[in-house]
Amino acid sequence: MLSAEWPLDGPIDLLGTLRPLVRGQGDRTIRLLRDEAWWTTRTSSGPATLRLRVGAGRLRADAFGPGGTAVLERAPRLIGLDVWGAASTAIEPRHPIVREMLRRYPGLRASRTEAVLDALVPAILEQKVTGGEARHVWHGLVRRYGEAAPGPPELGLRLAPSPAILVALPYHAYHPLGLERRRAELIRSVASRAAWFEAIAELPLAEAHRRLLSVPGIGPWTSAEVAVRALGDADAVSVGDFHLPNLVSWLLAGEPRGDDARMLALLEPYRGQR
């Protein structure tokens, strides 16, 4: 086990910041407990598990597995430490709802996992289906084709299936999990270019989006879902979402229905932190 500590630069809501990484109850690639978080991933050095705790004005991280050194170095960026700043200092509260959310959740940050496939594969699963359906497929993939993650075995943490396994599975092997051929083939395709996709985390955000959008089957919604998790893009907006325009229109304008254009217009004053 490797360990390190960093001083905090302001309030941090550890669990709230990492919650977007959780794909429903039963996601065994990550665990958010009362006062700590456990996150698993694959690195170029091998699999790793990271334990994070916040207390006494410091972030403490413990890393397990062959990829431990890599994820330990990544830990401050994973919770937005010294990179994006707390939302309460980065957003001008122009609307009562925004002011109230900043008051309630002053420590929310933009997480940056730098694990592109970890975000991309679940986002592909979520294309054109309900969240519940996508989570069911993700849990099945992890349970059937993943492997035990480094660290304490009693936590039951698992790694997502490796790119090699995702490529080797024929499309019909995905079908019993609830995945049709189009998305299965897209997952196999992106897994076959895993290194190319992972390199996106090193690019400026605009170029990262361009690279993602150059791939057939990856549109603005999927690109945004990846960017907000893997790239720490605090300005990513998931246009094309079924529910989000209505939610934003209702909260910011009191309008029960809205489309992407209306949503973007309402969010424009918050550009940079949308």
CSV table of C-alpha atoms in Angstrom, one decimal:
chain,number,residue,atom,x,y,z
A,1,MET,CA,0.0,0.0,0.0
A,2,LEU,CA,1.2,3.5,-0.9
A,3,SER,CA,-0.1,6.6,1.0
A,4,ALA,CA,0.1,10.4,0.6
A,5,GLU,CA,-1.5,13.5,2.0
A,6,TRP,CA,-2.3,17.0,0.6
A,7,PRO,CA,-3.6,20.2,2.3
A,8,LEU,CA,-7.0,21.3,1.3
A,9,ASP,CA,-7.5,24.6,-0.5
A,10,GLY,CA,-11.1,25.0,0.7
A,11,PRO,CA,-14.2,23.0,1.5
A,12,ILE,CA,-14.5,19.7,-0.3
A,13,ASP,CA,-17.5,17.4,-0.4
A,14,LEU,CA,-15.8,14.2,-1.1
A,15,LEU,CA,-18.8,12.0,-1.6
A,16,GLY,CA,-20.8,14.5,-3.5
A,17,THR,CA,-17.9,15.2,-5.8
A,18,LEU,CA,-17.4,11.5,-6.6
A,19,ARG,CA,-21.1,10.5,-6.8
A,20,PRO,CA,-21.4,11.1,-10.5
A,21,LEU,CA,-18.9,8.2,-11.0
A,22,VAL,CA,-21.3,5.8,-9.4
A,23,ARG,CA,-23.5,3.9,-11.9
A,24,GLY,CA,-26.4,3.1,-9.6
A,25,GLN,CA,-26.7,0.9,-6.5
A,26,GLY,CA,-24.7,-2.2,-7.0
A,27,ASP,CA,-21.8,-0.6,-8.9
A,28,ARG,CA,-18.9,-2.6,-7.6
A,29,THR,CA,-16.2,-0.5,-9.3
A,30,ILE,CA,-16.6,2.3,-6.6
A,31,ARG,CA,-17.8,2.5,-3.0
A,32,LEU,CA,-18.9,5.7,-1.2
A,33,LEU,CA,-19.1,5.0,2.5
A,34,ARG,CA,-19.9,7.4,5.3
A,35,ASP,CA,-16.5,9.1,5.6
A,36,GLU,CA,-14.4,7.6,2.8
A,37,ALA,CA,-14.5,6.6,-0.9
A,38,TRP,CA,-13.0,3.6,-2.7
A,39,TRP,CA,-12.4,3.9,-6.5
A,40,THR,CA,-11.0,1.3,-8.9
A,41,THR,CA,-9.5,1.7,-12.3
A,42,ARG,CA,-6.9,0.4,-14.8
A,43,THR,CA,-3.7,2.3,-15.5
A,44,SER,CA,-0.8,1.7,-17.9
A,45,SER,CA,1.0,0.1,-15.0
A,46,GLY,CA,-1.8,-2.2,-14.1
A,47,PRO,CA,-5.0,-2.2,-12.0
A,48,ALA,CA,-5.4,-0.1,-8.9
A,49,THR,CA,-7.7,0.8,-6.1
A,50,LEU,CA,-7.7,4.2,-4.4
A,51,ARG,CA,-9.0,5.0,-0.9
A,52,LEU,CA,-9.8,8.7,-0.2
A,53,ARG,CA,-10.5,10.4,3.1
A,54,VAL,CA,-10.9,14.1,4.1
A,55,GLY,CA,-10.3,15.4,7.6
A,56,ALA,CA,-8.4,18.0,9.6
A,57,GLY,CA,-8.0,20.1,6.5
A,58,ARG,CA,-6.2,17.4,4.5
A,59,LEU,CA,-6.8,14.8,1.8
A,60,ARG,CA,-5.4,11.4,2.6
A,61,ALA,CA,-5.1,8.8,-0.1
A,62,ASP,CA,-4.1,5.1,0.1
A,63,ALA,CA,-3.4,3.2,-3.1
A,64,PHE,CA,-3.3,-0.6,-3.8
A,65,GLY,CA,-2.2,-2.6,-6.7
A,66,PRO,CA,0.4,-2.4,-9.5
A,67,GLY,CA,-1.1,0.9,-10.7
A,68,GLY,CA,-1.0,2.4,-7.2
A,69,THR,CA,1.7,5.0,-7.9
A,70,ALA,CA,-0.3,6.3,-10.9
A,71,VAL,CA,-3.6,6.7,-9.1
A,72,LEU,CA,-1.9,8.2,-6.0
A,73,GLU,CA,-0.5,10.9,-8.2
A,74,ARG,CA,-3.9,11.4,-9.7
A,75,ALA,CA,-5.8,11.7,-6.4
A,76,PRO,CA,-5.9,15.5,-6.0
A,77,ARG,CA,-7.3,15.9,-9.5
A,78,LEU,CA,-9.8,13.2,-8.8
A,79,ILE,CA,-11.5,15.5,-6.3
A,80,GLY,CA,-10.7,18.8,-7.9
A,81,LEU,CA,-8.1,19.8,-5.4
A,82,ASP,CA,-6.0,22.9,-6.6
A,83,VAL,CA,-7.3,22.5,-10.1
A,84,TRP,CA,-10.9,23.7,-10.5
A,85,GLY,CA,-11.6,25.3,-7.2
A,86,ALA,CA,-14.8,25.0,-5.1
A,87,ALA,CA,-17.9,25.8,-7.1
A,88,SER,CA,-18.9,28.4,-4.6
A,89,THR,CA,-15.9,30.6,-5.6
A,90,ALA,CA,-16.1,29.8,-9.3
A,91,ILE,CA,-19.9,30.5,-10.0
A,92,GLU,CA,-21.6,33.8,-9.7
A,93,PRO,CA,-24.9,33.1,-8.0
A,94,ARG,CA,-27.3,34.9,-10.5
A,95,HIS,CA,-30.4,32.9,-9.6
A,96,PRO,CA,-32.0,32.1,-6.2
A,97,ILE,CA,-31.8,28.4,-6.9
A,98,VAL,CA,-28.1,28.6,-7.7
A,99,ARG,CA,-27.4,30.6,-4.5
A,100,GLU,CA,-29.3,28.0,-2.5
A,101,MET,CA,-27.4,25.1,-4.1
A,102,LEU,CA,-24.0,26.8,-3.4
A,103,ARG,CA,-25.1,27.4,0.2
A,104,ARG,CA,-26.1,23.7,0.6
A,105,TYR,CA,-23.1,22.2,-1.2
A,106,PRO,CA,-20.1,24.5,-0.9
A,107,GLY,CA,-17.6,21.7,-1.4
A,108,LEU,CA,-18.8,20.2,-4.7
A,109,ARG,CA,-15.9,20.1,-7.2
A,110,ALA,CA,-15.4,18.9,-10.8
A,111,SER,CA,-13.9,15.4,-10.6
A,112,ARG,CA,-11.2,14.4,-13.1
A,113,THR,CA,-10.6,10.6,-13.2
A,114,GLU,CA,-8.4,10.7,-16.4
A,115,ALA,CA,-9.8,7.2,-17.1
A,116,VAL,CA,-11.6,7.7,-20.4
A,117,LEU,CA,-12.8,4.2,-21.1
A,118,ASP,CA,-14.2,4.0,-17.5
A,119,ALA,CA,-16.5,6.9,-18.5
A,120,LEU,CA,-17.0,6.1,-22.1
A,121,VAL,CA,-18.2,2.5,-21.9
A,122,PRO,CA,-21.0,3.3,-19.4
A,123,ALA,CA,-22.0,6.3,-21.4
A,124,ILE,CA,-22.4,4.2,-24.5
A,125,LEU,CA,-24.6,1.8,-22.5
A,126,GLU,CA,-26.7,4.8,-21.5
A,127,GLN,CA,-27.4,5.9,-25.1
A,128,LYS,CA,-31.1,5.9,-26.0
A,129,VAL,CA,-32.2,3.8,-23.0
A,130,THR,CA,-33.3,4.5,-19.4
A,131,GLY,CA,-30.8,4.9,-16.7
A,132,GLY,CA,-32.1,1.7,-15.0
A,133,GLU,CA,-31.6,-0.4,-18.1
A,134,ALA,CA,-28.1,1.0,-18.6
A,135,ARG,CA,-27.1,0.3,-15.0
A,136,HIS,CA,-28.4,-3.2,-15.3
A,137,VAL,CA,-26.1,-3.9,-18.2
A,138,TRP,CA,-23.1,-2.2,-16.6
A,139,HIS,CA,-23.5,-4.2,-13.4
A,140,GLY,CA,-23.8,-7.4,-15.5
A,141,LEU,CA,-20.6,-6.6,-17.4
A,142,VAL,CA,-18.6,-5.9,-14.3
A,143,ARG,CA,-19.9,-8.9,-12.5
A,144,ARG,CA,-19.5,-11.4,-15.4
A,145,TYR,CA,-16.4,-10.1,-17.1
A,146,GLY,CA,-14.6,-7.9,-14.6
A,147,GLU,CA,-12.2,-9.1,-12.0
A,148,ALA,CA,-11.4,-8.6,-8.3
A,149,ALA,CA,-9.8,-5.2,-7.6
A,150,PRO,CA,-6.7,-4.8,-5.5
A,151,GLY,CA,-7.2,-3.9,-1.9
A,152,PRO,CA,-9.2,-5.4,1.0
A,153,PRO,CA,-11.2,-8.3,-0.4
A,154,GLU,CA,-14.1,-7.8,2.1
A,155,LEU,CA,-15.2,-4.7,0.2
A,156,GLY,CA,-16.0,-6.8,-2.9
A,157,LEU,CA,-14.7,-4.2,-5.3
A,158,ARG,CA,-14.2,-5.2,-8.9
A,159,LEU,CA,-12.5,-3.8,-11.9
A,160,ALA,CA,-14.5,-3.1,-15.1
A,161,PRO,CA,-13.7,-5.5,-17.9
A,162,SER,CA,-10.4,-4.9,-19.6
A,163,PRO,CA,-10.3,-3.6,-23.1
A,164,ALA,CA,-8.9,-6.9,-24.3
A,165,ILE,CA,-11.9,-8.8,-22.9
A,166,LEU,CA,-14.4,-6.3,-24.3
A,167,VAL,CA,-12.8,-6.7,-27.8
A,168,ALA,CA,-12.7,-10.5,-27.5
A,169,LEU,CA,-16.4,-10.9,-26.7
A,170,PRO,CA,-18.5,-11.4,-29.8
A,171,TYR,CA,-21.4,-9.0,-30.1
A,172,HIS,CA,-23.9,-11.8,-29.3
A,173,ALA,CA,-22.2,-12.3,-25.9
A,174,TYR,CA,-23.5,-8.9,-24.9
A,175,HIS,CA,-27.1,-9.7,-25.8
A,176,PRO,CA,-27.9,-11.7,-22.6
A,177,LEU,CA,-27.0,-8.6,-20.6
A,178,GLY,CA,-29.5,-6.5,-22.5
A,179,LEU,CA,-27.3,-4.9,-25.1
A,180,GLU,CA,-28.2,-4.8,-28.8
A,181,ARG,CA,-25.7,-5.2,-31.6
A,182,ARG,CA,-25.1,-1.5,-32.4
A,183,ARG,CA,-23.9,-0.5,-28.9
A,184,ALA,CA,-22.1,-3.8,-28.4
A,185,GLU,CA,-20.1,-3.3,-31.6
A,186,LEU,CA,-19.4,0.3,-30.6
A,187,ILE,CA,-18.0,-0.8,-27.3
A,188,ARG,CA,-15.8,-3.4,-29.0
A,189,SER,CA,-14.6,-0.8,-31.4
A,190,VAL,CA,-13.6,1.8,-28.8
A,191,ALA,CA,-12.0,-1.0,-26.7
A,192,SER,CA,-9.9,-1.9,-29.6
A,193,ARG,CA,-8.5,1.6,-29.6
A,194,ALA,CA,-8.1,1.9,-25.9
A,195,ALA,CA,-4.7,3.7,-25.9
A,196,TRP,CA,-6.0,6.2,-28.4
A,197,PHE,CA,-9.0,7.0,-26.2
A,198,GLU,CA,-7.0,7.1,-23.0
A,199,ALA,CA,-4.6,9.7,-24.5
A,200,ILE,CA,-7.6,12.1,-24.8
A,201,ALA,CA,-7.1,12.8,-21.0
A,202,GLU,CA,-3.8,14.6,-21.9
A,203,LEU,CA,-5.4,16.9,-24.5
A,204,PRO,CA,-6.8,20.4,-24.0
A,205,LEU,CA,-10.6,20.2,-23.5
A,206,ALA,CA,-11.6,21.6,-26.9
A,207,GLU,CA,-9.3,19.1,-28.7
A,208,ALA,CA,-10.5,16.3,-26.4
A,209,HIS,CA,-14.1,16.9,-27.4
A,210,ARG,CA,-13.1,17.1,-31.1
A,211,ARG,CA,-11.4,13.7,-30.9
A,212,LEU,CA,-14.4,12.1,-29.2
A,213,LEU,CA,-16.8,13.6,-31.7
A,214,SER,CA,-14.8,12.3,-34.6
A,215,VAL,CA,-15.7,8.8,-33.7
A,216,PRO,CA,-18.9,7.4,-35.3
A,217,GLY,CA,-21.5,6.6,-32.6
A,218,ILE,CA,-20.2,9.2,-30.2
A,219,GLY,CA,-22.2,12.4,-30.3
A,220,PRO,CA,-22.4,15.6,-28.1
A,221,TRP,CA,-24.3,13.9,-25.3
A,222,THR,CA,-21.8,11.0,-25.0
A,223,SER,CA,-18.8,13.4,-25.3
A,224,ALA,CA,-20.2,15.6,-22.5
A,225,GLU,CA,-20.9,12.6,-20.2
A,226,VAL,CA,-17.2,11.5,-20.7
A,227,ALA,CA,-15.8,15.0,-20.3
A,228,VAL,CA,-17.6,15.8,-17.0
A,229,ARG,CA,-16.2,12.6,-15.4
A,230,ALA,CA,-12.9,11.8,-17.0
A,231,LEU,CA,-11.7,15.2,-18.1
A,232,GLY,CA,-12.9,17.4,-15.2
A,233,ASP,CA,-14.9,19.6,-17.7
A,234,ALA,CA,-17.0,21.8,-15.4
A,235,ASP,CA,-18.6,23.4,-18.5
A,236,ALA,CA,-19.8,20.2,-20.2
A,237,VAL,CA,-23.5,20.2,-21.0
A,238,SER,CA,-25.2,17.0,-22.0
A,239,VAL,CA,-27.3,18.2,-25.0
A,240,GLY,CA,-29.6,15.6,-26.3
A,241,ASP,CA,-30.7,14.4,-22.9
A,242,PHE,CA,-34.3,13.4,-22.6
A,243,HIS,CA,-34.9,15.0,-19.2
A,244,LEU,CA,-32.3,17.7,-18.6
A,245,PRO,CA,-33.7,20.5,-20.7
A,246,ASN,CA,-37.0,20.2,-18.8
A,247,LEU,CA,-35.3,20.2,-15.5
A,248,VAL,CA,-33.1,23.3,-16.2
A,249,SER,CA,-36.1,25.2,-17.7
A,250,TRP,CA,-38.2,24.5,-14.7
A,251,LEU,CA,-35.6,25.4,-12.1
A,252,LEU,CA,-34.2,28.5,-13.8
A,253,ALA,CA,-37.3,29.9,-15.5
A,254,GLY,CA,-40.3,28.1,-14.0
A,255,GLU,CA,-41.2,26.6,-17.4
A,256,PRO,CA,-42.4,23.0,-17.3
A,257,ARG,CA,-40.9,22.1,-20.7
A,258,GLY,CA,-37.8,23.1,-22.5
A,259,ASP,CA,-35.5,22.1,-25.4
A,260,ASP,CA,-31.7,22.1,-25.8
A,261,ALA,CA,-31.7,25.7,-27.2
A,262,ARG,CA,-33.7,27.0,-24.2
A,263,MET,CA,-31.5,25.1,-21.7
A,264,LEU,CA,-28.3,26.5,-23.3
A,265,ALA,CA,-29.7,30.0,-23.2
A,266,LEU,CA,-30.6,29.7,-19.5
A,267,LEU,CA,-27.1,28.3,-18.7
A,268,GLU,CA,-25.2,30.9,-20.7
A,269,PRO,CA,-24.6,33.2,-17.7
A,270,TYR,CA,-22.8,30.4,-16.1
A,271,ARG,CA,-20.5,29.5,-19.0
A,272,GLY,CA,-17.4,27.9,-17.7
A,273,GLN,CA,-19.2,26.2,-14.9
A,274,ARG,CA,-22.4,25.1,-16.7
